[in-house]
Coordinates of C-alpha atoms and ligand atoms in Angstrom, one line a residue:
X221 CA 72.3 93.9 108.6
X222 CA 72.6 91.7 111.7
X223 CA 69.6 90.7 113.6
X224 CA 70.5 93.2 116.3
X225 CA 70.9 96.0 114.0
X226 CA 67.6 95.3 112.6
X227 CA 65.4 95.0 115.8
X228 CA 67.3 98.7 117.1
X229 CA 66.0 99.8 113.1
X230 CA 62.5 98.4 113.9
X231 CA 62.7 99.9 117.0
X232 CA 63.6 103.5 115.8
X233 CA 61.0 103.3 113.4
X234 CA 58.5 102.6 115.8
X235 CA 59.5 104.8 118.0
X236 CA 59.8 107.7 115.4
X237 CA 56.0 106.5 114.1
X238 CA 54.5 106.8 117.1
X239 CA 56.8 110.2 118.2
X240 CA 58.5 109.3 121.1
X241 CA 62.0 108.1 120.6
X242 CA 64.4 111.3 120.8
X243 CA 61.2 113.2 122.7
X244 CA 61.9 116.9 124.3
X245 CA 60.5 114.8 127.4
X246 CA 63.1 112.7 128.9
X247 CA 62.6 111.3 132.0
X248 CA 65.4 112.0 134.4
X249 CA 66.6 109.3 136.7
X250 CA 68.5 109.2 139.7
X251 CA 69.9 105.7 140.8
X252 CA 71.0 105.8 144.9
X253 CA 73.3 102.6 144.8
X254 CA 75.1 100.5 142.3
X255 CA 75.9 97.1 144.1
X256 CA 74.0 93.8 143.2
X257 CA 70.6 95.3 142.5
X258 CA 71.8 98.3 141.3
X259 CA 74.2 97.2 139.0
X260 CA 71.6 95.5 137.3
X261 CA 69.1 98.3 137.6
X262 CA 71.7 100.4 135.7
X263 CA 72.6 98.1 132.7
X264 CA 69.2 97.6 132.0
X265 CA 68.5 101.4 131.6
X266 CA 70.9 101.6 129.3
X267 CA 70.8 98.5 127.8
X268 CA 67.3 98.7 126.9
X269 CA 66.8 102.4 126.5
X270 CA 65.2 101.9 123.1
X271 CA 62.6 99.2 124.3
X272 CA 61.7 101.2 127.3
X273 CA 61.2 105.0 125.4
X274 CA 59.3 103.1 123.5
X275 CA 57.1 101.4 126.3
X276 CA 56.9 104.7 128.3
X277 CA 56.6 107.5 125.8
X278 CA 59.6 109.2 126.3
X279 CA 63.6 108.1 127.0
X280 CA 64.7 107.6 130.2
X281 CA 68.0 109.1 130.9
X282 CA 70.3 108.3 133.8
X283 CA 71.6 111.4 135.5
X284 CA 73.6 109.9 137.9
X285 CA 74.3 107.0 140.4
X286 CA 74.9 107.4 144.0
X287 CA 78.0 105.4 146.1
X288 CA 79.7 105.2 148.9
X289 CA 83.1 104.6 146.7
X290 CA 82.7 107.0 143.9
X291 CA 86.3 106.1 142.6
X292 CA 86.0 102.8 142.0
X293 CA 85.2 101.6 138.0
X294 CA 81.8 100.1 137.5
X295 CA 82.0 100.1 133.8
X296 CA 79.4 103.7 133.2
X297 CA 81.1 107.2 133.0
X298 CA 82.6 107.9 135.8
X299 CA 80.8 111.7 135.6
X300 CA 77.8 110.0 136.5
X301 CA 78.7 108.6 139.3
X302 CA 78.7 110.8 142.6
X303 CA 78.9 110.2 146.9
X304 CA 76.5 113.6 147.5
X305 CA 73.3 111.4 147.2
X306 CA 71.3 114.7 148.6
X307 CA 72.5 116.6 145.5
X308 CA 71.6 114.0 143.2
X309 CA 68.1 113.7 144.2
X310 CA 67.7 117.1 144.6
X311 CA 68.3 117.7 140.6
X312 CA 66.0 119.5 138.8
X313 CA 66.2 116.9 135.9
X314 CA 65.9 114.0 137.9
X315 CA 61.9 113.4 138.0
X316 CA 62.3 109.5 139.6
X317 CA 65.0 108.5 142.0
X318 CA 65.5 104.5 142.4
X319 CA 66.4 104.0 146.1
X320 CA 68.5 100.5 146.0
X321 CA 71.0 101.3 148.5
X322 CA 69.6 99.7 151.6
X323 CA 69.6 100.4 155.5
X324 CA 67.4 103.3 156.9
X325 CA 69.3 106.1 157.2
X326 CA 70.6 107.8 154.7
X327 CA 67.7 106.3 152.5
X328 CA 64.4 107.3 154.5
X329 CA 65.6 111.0 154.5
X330 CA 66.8 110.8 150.7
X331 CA 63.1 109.1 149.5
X332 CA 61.5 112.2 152.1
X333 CA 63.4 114.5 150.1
X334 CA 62.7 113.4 146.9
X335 CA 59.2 112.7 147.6
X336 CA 58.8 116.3 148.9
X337 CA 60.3 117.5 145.6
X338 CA 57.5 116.3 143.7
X339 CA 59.6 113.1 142.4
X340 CA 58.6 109.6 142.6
X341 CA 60.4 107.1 143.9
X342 CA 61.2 103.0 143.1
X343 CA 62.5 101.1 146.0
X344 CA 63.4 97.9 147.2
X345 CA 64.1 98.5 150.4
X346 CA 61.6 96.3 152.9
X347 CA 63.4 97.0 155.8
X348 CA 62.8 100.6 155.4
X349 CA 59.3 100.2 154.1
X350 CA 58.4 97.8 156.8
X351 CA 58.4 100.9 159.6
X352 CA 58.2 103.9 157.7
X353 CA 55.6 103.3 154.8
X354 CA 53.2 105.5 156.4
X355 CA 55.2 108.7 156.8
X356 CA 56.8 107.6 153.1
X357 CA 53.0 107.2 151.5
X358 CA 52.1 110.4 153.1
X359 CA 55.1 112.3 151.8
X360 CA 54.5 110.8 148.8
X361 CA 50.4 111.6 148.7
X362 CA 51.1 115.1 149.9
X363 CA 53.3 115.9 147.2
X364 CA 51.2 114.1 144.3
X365 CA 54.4 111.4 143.8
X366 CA 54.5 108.2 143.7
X367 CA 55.6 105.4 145.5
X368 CA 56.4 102.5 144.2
X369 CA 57.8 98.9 145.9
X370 CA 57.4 95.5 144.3
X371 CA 61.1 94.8 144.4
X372 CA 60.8 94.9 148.5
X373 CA 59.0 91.2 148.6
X374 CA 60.5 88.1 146.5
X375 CA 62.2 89.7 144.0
X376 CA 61.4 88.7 141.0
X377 CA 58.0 88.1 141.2
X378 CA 54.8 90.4 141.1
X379 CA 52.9 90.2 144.3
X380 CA 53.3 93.4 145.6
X381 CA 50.5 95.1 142.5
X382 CA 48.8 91.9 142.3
X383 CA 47.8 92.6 146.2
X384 CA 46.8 95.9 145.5
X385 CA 45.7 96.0 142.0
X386 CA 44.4 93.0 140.4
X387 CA 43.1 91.5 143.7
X388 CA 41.5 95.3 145.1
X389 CA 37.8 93.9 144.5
X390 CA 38.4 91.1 146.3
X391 CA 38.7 89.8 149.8
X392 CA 42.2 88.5 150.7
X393 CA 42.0 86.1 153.7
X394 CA 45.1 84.8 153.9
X395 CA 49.0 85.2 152.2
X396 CA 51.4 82.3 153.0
X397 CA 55.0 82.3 151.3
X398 CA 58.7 81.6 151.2
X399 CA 59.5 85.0 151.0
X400 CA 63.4 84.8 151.9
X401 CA 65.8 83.0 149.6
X402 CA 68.8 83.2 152.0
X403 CA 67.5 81.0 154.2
X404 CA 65.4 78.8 151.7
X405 CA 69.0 78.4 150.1
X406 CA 70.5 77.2 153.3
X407 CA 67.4 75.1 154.3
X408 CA 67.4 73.4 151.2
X409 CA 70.6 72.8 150.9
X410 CA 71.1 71.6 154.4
X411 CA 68.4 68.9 153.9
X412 CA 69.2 68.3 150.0
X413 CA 73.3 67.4 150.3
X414 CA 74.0 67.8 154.0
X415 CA 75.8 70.8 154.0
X416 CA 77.2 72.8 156.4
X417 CA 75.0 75.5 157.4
X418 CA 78.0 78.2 157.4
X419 CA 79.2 77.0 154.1
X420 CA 76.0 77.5 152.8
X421 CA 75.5 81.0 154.3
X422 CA 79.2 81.9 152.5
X423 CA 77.7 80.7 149.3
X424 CA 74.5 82.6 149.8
X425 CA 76.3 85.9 150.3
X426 CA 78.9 85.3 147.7
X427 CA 76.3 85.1 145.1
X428 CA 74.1 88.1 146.6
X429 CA 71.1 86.9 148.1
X430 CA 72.0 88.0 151.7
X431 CA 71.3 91.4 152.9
X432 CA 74.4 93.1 154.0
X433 CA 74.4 91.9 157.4
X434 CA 73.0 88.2 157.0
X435 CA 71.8 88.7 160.5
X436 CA 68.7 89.7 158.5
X437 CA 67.9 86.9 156.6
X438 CA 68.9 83.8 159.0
X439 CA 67.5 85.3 161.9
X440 CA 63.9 85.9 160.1
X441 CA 64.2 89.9 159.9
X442 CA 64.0 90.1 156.6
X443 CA 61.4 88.3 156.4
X444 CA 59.5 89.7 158.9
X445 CA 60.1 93.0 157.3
X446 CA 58.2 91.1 154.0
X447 CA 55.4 89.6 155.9
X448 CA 54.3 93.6 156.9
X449 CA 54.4 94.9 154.1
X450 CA 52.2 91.9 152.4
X451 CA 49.8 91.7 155.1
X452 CA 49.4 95.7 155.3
X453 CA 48.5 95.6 151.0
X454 CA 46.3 92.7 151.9
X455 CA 44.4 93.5 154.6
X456 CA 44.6 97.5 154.5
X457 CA 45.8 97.5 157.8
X458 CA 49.1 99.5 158.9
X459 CA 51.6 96.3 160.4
X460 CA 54.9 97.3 160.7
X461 CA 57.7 94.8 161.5
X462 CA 57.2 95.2 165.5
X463 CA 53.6 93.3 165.3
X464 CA 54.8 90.4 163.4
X465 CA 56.1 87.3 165.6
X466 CA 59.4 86.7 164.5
X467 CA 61.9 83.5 164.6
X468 CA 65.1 82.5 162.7
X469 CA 66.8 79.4 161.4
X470 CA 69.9 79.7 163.0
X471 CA 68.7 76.9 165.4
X472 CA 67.4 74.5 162.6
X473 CA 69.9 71.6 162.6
X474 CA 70.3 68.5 160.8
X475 CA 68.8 66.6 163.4
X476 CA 65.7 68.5 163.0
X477 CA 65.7 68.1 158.8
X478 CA 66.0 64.6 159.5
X479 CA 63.4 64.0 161.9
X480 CA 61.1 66.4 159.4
X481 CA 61.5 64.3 156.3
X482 CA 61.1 61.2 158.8
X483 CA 57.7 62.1 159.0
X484 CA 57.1 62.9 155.5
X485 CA 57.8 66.8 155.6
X486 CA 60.2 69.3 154.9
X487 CA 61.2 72.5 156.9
X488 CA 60.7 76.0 155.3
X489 CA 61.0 79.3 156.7
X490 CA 57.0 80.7 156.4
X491 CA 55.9 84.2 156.2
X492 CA 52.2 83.7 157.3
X493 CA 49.6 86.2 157.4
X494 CA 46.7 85.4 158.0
X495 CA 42.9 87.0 158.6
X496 CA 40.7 85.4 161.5
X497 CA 36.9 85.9 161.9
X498 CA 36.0 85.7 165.2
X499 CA 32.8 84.5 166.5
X500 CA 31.0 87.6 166.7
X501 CA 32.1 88.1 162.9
X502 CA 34.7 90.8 164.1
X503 CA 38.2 90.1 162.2
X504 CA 41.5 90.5 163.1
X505 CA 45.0 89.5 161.7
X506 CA 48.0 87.3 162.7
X507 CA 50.9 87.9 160.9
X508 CA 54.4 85.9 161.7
X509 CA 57.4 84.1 160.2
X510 CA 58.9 81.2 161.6
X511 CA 60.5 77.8 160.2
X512 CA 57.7 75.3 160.5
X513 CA 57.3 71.5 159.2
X514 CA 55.5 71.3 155.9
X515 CA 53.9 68.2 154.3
X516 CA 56.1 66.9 151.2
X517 CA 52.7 67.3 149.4
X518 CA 52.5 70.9 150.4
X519 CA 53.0 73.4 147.0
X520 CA 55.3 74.9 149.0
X521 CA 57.4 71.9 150.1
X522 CA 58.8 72.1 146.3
X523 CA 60.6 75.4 146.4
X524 CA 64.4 74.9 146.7
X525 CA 67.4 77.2 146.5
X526 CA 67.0 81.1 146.1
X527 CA 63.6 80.2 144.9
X528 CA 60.2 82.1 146.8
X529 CA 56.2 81.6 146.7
X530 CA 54.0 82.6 147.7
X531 CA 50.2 81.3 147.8
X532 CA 47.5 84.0 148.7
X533 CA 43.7 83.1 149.1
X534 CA 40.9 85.3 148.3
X535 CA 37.3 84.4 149.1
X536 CA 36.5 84.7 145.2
X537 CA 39.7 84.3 143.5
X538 CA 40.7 80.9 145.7
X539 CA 44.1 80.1 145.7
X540 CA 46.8 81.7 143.8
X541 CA 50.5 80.7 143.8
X542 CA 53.1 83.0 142.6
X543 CA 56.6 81.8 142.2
X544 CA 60.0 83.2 141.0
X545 CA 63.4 84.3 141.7
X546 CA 63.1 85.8 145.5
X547 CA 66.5 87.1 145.0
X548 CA 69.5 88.2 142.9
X549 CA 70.1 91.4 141.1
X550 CA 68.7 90.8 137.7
X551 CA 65.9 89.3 138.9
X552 CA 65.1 92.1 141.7
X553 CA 66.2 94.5 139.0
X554 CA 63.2 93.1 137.2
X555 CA 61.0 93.6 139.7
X556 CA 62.3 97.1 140.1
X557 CA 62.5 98.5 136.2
X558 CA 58.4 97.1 136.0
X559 CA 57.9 99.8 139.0
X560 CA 60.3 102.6 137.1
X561 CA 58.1 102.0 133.9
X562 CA 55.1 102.4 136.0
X563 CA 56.3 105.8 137.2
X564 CA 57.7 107.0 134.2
X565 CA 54.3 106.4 132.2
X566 CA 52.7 108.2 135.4
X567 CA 55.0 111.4 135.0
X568 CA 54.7 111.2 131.1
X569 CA 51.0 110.9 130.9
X570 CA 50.0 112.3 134.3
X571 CA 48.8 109.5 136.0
X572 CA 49.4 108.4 139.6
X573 CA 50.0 105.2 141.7
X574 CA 47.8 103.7 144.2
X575 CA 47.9 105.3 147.6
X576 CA 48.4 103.2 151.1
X577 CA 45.3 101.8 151.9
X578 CA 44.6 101.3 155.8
X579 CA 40.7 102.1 156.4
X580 CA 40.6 98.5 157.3
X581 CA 43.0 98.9 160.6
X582 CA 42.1 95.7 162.0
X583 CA 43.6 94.7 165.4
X584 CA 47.0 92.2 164.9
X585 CA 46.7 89.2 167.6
X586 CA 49.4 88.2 169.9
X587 CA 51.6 85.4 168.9
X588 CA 50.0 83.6 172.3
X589 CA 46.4 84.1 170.7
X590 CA 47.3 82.2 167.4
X591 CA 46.8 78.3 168.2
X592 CA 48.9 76.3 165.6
X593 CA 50.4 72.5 165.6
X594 CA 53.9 71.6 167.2
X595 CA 56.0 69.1 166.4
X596 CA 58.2 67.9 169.8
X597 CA 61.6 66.5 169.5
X598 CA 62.6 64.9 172.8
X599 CA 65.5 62.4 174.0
X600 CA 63.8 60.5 176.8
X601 CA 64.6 56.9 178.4
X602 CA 62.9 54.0 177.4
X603 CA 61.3 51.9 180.2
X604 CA 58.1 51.5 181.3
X605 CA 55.4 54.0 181.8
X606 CA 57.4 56.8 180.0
X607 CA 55.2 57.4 177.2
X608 CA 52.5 57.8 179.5
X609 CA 53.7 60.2 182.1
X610 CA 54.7 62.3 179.0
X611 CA 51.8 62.1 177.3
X612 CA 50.1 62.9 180.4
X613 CA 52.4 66.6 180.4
X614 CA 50.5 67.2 177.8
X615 CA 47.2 66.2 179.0
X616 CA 47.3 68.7 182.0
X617 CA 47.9 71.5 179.7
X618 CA 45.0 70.8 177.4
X619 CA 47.5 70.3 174.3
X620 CA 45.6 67.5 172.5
X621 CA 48.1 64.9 170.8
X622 CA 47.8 63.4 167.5
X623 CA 50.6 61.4 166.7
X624 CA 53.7 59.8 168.9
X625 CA 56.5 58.5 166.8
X626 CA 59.5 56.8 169.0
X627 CA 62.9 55.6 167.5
X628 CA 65.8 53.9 169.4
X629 CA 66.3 52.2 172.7
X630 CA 68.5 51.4 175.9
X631 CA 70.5 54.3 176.0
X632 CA 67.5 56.4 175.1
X633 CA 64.8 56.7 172.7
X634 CA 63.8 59.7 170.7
X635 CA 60.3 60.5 171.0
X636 CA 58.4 63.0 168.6
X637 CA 54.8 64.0 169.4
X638 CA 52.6 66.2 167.5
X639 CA 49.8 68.1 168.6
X640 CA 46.5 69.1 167.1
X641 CA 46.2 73.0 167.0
X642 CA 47.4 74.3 170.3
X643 CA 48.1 78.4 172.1
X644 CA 51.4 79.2 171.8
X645 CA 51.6 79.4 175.7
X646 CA 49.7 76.2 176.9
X647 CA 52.6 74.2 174.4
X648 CA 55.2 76.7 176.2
X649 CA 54.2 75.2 179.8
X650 CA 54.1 72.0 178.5
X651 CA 57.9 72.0 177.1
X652 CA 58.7 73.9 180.5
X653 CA 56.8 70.9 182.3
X654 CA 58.5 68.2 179.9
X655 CA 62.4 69.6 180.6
X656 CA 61.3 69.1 184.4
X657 CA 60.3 64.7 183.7
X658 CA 63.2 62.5 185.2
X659 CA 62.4 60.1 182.7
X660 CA 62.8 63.6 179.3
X661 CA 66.6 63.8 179.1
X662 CA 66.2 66.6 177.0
X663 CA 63.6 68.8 175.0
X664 CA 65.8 69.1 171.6
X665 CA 63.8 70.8 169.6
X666 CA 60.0 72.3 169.2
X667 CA 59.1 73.3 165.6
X668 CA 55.4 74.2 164.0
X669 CA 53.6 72.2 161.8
X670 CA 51.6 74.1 159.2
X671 CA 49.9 73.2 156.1
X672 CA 48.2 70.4 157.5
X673 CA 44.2 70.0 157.1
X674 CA 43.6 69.4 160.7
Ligands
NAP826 P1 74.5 96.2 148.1 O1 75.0 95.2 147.2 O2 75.1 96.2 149.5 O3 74.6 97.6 147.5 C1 74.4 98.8 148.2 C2 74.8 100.0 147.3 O4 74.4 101.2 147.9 C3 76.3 100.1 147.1 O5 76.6 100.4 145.8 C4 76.8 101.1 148.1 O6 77.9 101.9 147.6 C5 75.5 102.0 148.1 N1 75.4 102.8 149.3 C6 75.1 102.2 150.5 N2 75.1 103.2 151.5 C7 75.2 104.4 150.8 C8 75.3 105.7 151.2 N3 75.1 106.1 152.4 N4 75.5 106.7 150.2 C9 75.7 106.3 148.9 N5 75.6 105.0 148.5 C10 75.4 104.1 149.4 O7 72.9 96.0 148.3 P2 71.9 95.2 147.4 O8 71.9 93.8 147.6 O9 72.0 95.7 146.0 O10 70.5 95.7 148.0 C11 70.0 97.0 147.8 C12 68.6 97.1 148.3 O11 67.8 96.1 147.6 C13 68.4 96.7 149.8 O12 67.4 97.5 150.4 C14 68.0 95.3 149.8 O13 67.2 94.9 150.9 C15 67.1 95.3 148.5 N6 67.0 94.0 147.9 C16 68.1 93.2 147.6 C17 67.9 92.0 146.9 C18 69.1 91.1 146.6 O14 68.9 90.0 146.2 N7 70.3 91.6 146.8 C19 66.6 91.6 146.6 C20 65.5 92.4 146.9 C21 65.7 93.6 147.5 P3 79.3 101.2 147.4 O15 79.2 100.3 146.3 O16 80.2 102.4 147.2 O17 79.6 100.5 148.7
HSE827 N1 68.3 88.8 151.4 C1 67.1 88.7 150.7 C2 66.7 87.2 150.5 C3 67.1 89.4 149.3 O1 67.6 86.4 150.7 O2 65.6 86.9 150.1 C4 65.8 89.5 148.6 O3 64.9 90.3 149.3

C-alpha cells in the first residue's frame, strides 16, 4: 500500500468512526470564478475532500463554477462549469457560494442574492467589501447567513478573525501593515536590483498578484480598500474606502529609494490605521495608506517581494506582527478554504459567524488633522545663505525641523530636510512656499516618515 493509499484508508476509517464521510448531509458549493484564486479554491475542494468531510462533519461537494468563458478547459468536468452565475447561486443544493470573481457588479447582487436565500457566502473581494459591507452584513444578519472575508486583506494570513475574534476583549489602538504585495514587489524590487518599475509591474501581473486592472494596486486602491475593512473590525466603526486618505507609488522613483536608504531607511507602501484620544478623552480614527520612509530597523522594513504584515497594538495584548503571503492563489485560496470550513461547520452544526460590529462609530479625521513627519527632497544652489532662507520657509509655517542632510555642489546641491511631526497642510504651504525660493530649483520629492519614536 503506498503511503497515500494509506493516509486516504486512515482517513476513511476515521471518517466512517466518527460517521461523517459519505453523510446524507453534503454541503453544496457554488464557486463564482475560476481564475488565480479560484483555480486554487477549486483543486483544493477536491483535492482534499477527505480531509475537509472530515474537519467539517459532512463532504463538501462542488456544484458548479461560474465564468465568463464557459468553453474553455480548466481541467474539472466541464458540466460543472456554467456563465448563468444567477442560476448557480440560486440552486437549492448550493448552501455556500464562494464569490472569487472580483469587481462590484455582477458580484454585490450575486452575494445579495445568495445571502437573501439563506446561503452563506466566502469572499475575497475587498473592493466590494470596502463600500458595501454594511448592506452585505445586513443581508446576511437578516437572513441568518453568514458572511465571511479573511481572504479580502493579505491573503494568506489570518488577520481578518484575529481582529474580530481572538482580539474582541481587547482594545485595538492601532493596525499598521504592508497590506499590498503588488506594490511591495515592485518597491522592493526597485530598491533591491534596480529594476525598472514597469518590468516589475509585468512580472507582478504575470505571476497574479495584481488585481485585474493594476491601476488598483500601484495607485494605492487596493490598499485603501484593505485599510477599511481592518480599521472597521478594529475599531467597530463603519470606514468605507471614501474616508481613507489615499496615495500611490507610481511617483516613487529611484531617486527617492536612493535618497531613503541614504538615510538609513527603506520605502514601503503603509496601510495605517490608527486610534487617537483627544484631550478631552473623546477618540477618533485616522485611517490612510501612503508610501512613507521606514527605519531599516523597523519590523516592517524586512518585508520584501509579494510578502505582507501587518503589526496591530492592543492596550493589553501589545504588539502583534502577522506575516505571510499577501498574495497568490494558493495562498489566498488558504485564506479562503479556512472561511469555507468555518461556514460549512456553521451550516452543519447550526452555528453562525460574527455579525458587523459598528456601535463604536467613531468620527474618522481629515488627512489635514493627522500631523506626521516629512521627509523633503529638494535640488537647490549652493551659495551662501541658502540653507537659511530655506530653513526659514519652514520656520514661518511652524514645521519644526530635525535633520538637514545636503549632498553635491556648484551646479547644485541636493538638500533633504526632515521634520518633526507636522499637519498635512502647514508642510503643504511650506513646499508651495519652497517651489516659490530663487535659490530651490526644484521640490523633487515630499514623502512621510513613519515608524520613528519621535
Ligand atoms: P481573476 O484571475 O481575474 O479571475 C476572475 C474569475 O472570475 C475568472 O475566472 C472570470 O472568468 C470570472 N468572472 C469575472 N467576471 C465574471 C462574471 N461577470 N461572470 C462570471 N464569471 C466572472 O481574479 P483573481 O485574481 O482570482 O481575484 C479574484 C478575487 O479575489 C478578487 O476580488 C480579488 O481582489 C481577490 N483577491 C485576489 C488575490 C490574488 O492574489 N489574485 C488575493 C486576494 C484577493 P473567466 O475565467 O471566464 O474570465
Ligand atoms: N492585488 C493584490 C495585491 C492581491 O497585490 O496584494 C491580494 O489582495
Amino acid at each position: 500500500m503506498t503511503s497515500t493509499e494509506s493516509r486516504e484508508k486512515d482517513a476513511a476509517n476515521n471518517a466512517a468512526k466518527h460517521g461523517v464521510w459519505g453523510s446524507d448531509h453534503p454541503i453544496g458549493i457554488a464557486v463564482l470564478g475560476m481564475g488565480t484564486v479560484g483555480t486554487e479554491v477549486v483543486r483544493v475542494i477536491r483535492d482534499h475532500a477527505e480531509d475537509l468531510c472530515n474537519r467539517v462533519g459532512a463532504p463538501l461537494v462542488l456544484r458548479g463554477v461560474a465564468v465568463r468563458d464557459a468553453t474553455k478547459d480548466r481541467g474539472i468536468s466541464p458540466e460543472l462549469l456554467t456563465t448563468d452565475a444567477e442560476a448557480l447561486v440560486t440552486r437549492d443544493d448550493v448552501d455556500i457560494v464562494v464569490e472569487v470573481m472580483g469587481g462590484i457588479d455582477p458580484a454585490r447582487a450575486l452575494i445579495k442574492t445568495a445571502l437573501t436565500g439563506g446561503k452563506s457566502v466566502v469572499t475575497a473581494n475587498k473592493a466590494l467589501l470596502a463600500d458595501y459591507t454594511g448592506e452585505l452584513a445586513g443581508a446576511a444578519e437578516n437572513n441568518r447567513a453568514d458572511l465571511y472575508f479573511e481572504a479580502a486583506v493579505a491573503g494568506a494570513i489570518p488577520v481578518v478573525r484575529p481582529l474580530i475574534q481572538s482580539l474582541s476583549g481587547d482594545r485595538v489602538n492601532r493596525v499598521v501593515g504592508i497590506v499590498n504585495g503588488t506594490t511591495n514587489f515592485i518597491l522592493s524590487a526597485m530598491s533591491e536590483t534596480g529594476a525598472d518599475y514597469d518590468d516589475v509591474l509585468a512580472e507582478a501581473t504575470r505571476l497574479g498578484y495584481a488585481e485585474a486592472d493594476p491601476t488598483a494596486d500601484v495607485e494605492g486602491y487596493d490598499a485603501a480598500a484593505k485599510a477599511a475593512i481592518l480599521a472597521s473590525v478594529a475599531f467597530h466603526t463603519r470606514v468605507t474606502s471614501a474616508d481613507v486618505y489615499r496615495e500611490g507609488i507610481s511617483k516613487i522613483t529611484a531617486e527617492d529609494l536612493e535618497t531613503a536608504a541614504a538615510v538609513g531607511c527603506t520605502v514601503k507602501l503603509l496601510a495605517i490605521c490608527e486610534r487617537v484620544t483627544e484631550e478631552g478623552g473623546k477618540d477618533h480614527i485616522s485611517v490612510r495608506v501612503y508610501p512613507a520612509l521606514i527605519p531599516r530597523k523597523h519590523p516592517l522594513a524586512a518585508v520584501s517581494g509579494a510578502f505582507n504584515a501587518v503589526v496591530v497594538e492592543a492596550e493589553n495584548a501589545g504588539r502583534l506582527m502577522f506575516y505571510g503571503q499577501g498574495a497568490g492563489g494558493a495562498p489566498t485560496a488558504s485564506a479562503v478554504m479556512g472561511d469555507l470550513v468555518m461556514a460549512a461547520r456553521n451550516k452543519f452544526f447550526g452555528g453562525r459567524a460574527p455579525g458587523e460590529s459598528v456601535y463604536a462609530e467613531l468620527p474618522i479625521a481629515p488627512i489635514g488633522d493627522t500631523p506626521t513627519r516629512y521627509h523633503v527632497n529638494m535640488q537647490v544652489a549652493d551659495r551662501a545663505g541658502v540653507l537659511q532662507t530655506v530653513a526659514g520657509e519652514f520656520a514661518k509655517h511652524g514645521v519644526s525641523i530635525s535633520t538637514v542632510r545636503q549632498e553635491g555642489h556648484d551646479s547644485g546641491a541636493r538638500l533633504v530636510v526632515v521634520t518633526h511631526h507636522a499637519k498635512e497642510s502647514a508642510l503643504a504651504d511650506t513646499v508651495s512656499a519652497l517651489a516659490e525660493l530663487d535659490s530651490v530649483t526644484s521640490v523633487t520629492s515630499v514623502l512621510r516618515l513613519e515608524g520613528t519614536e519621535e
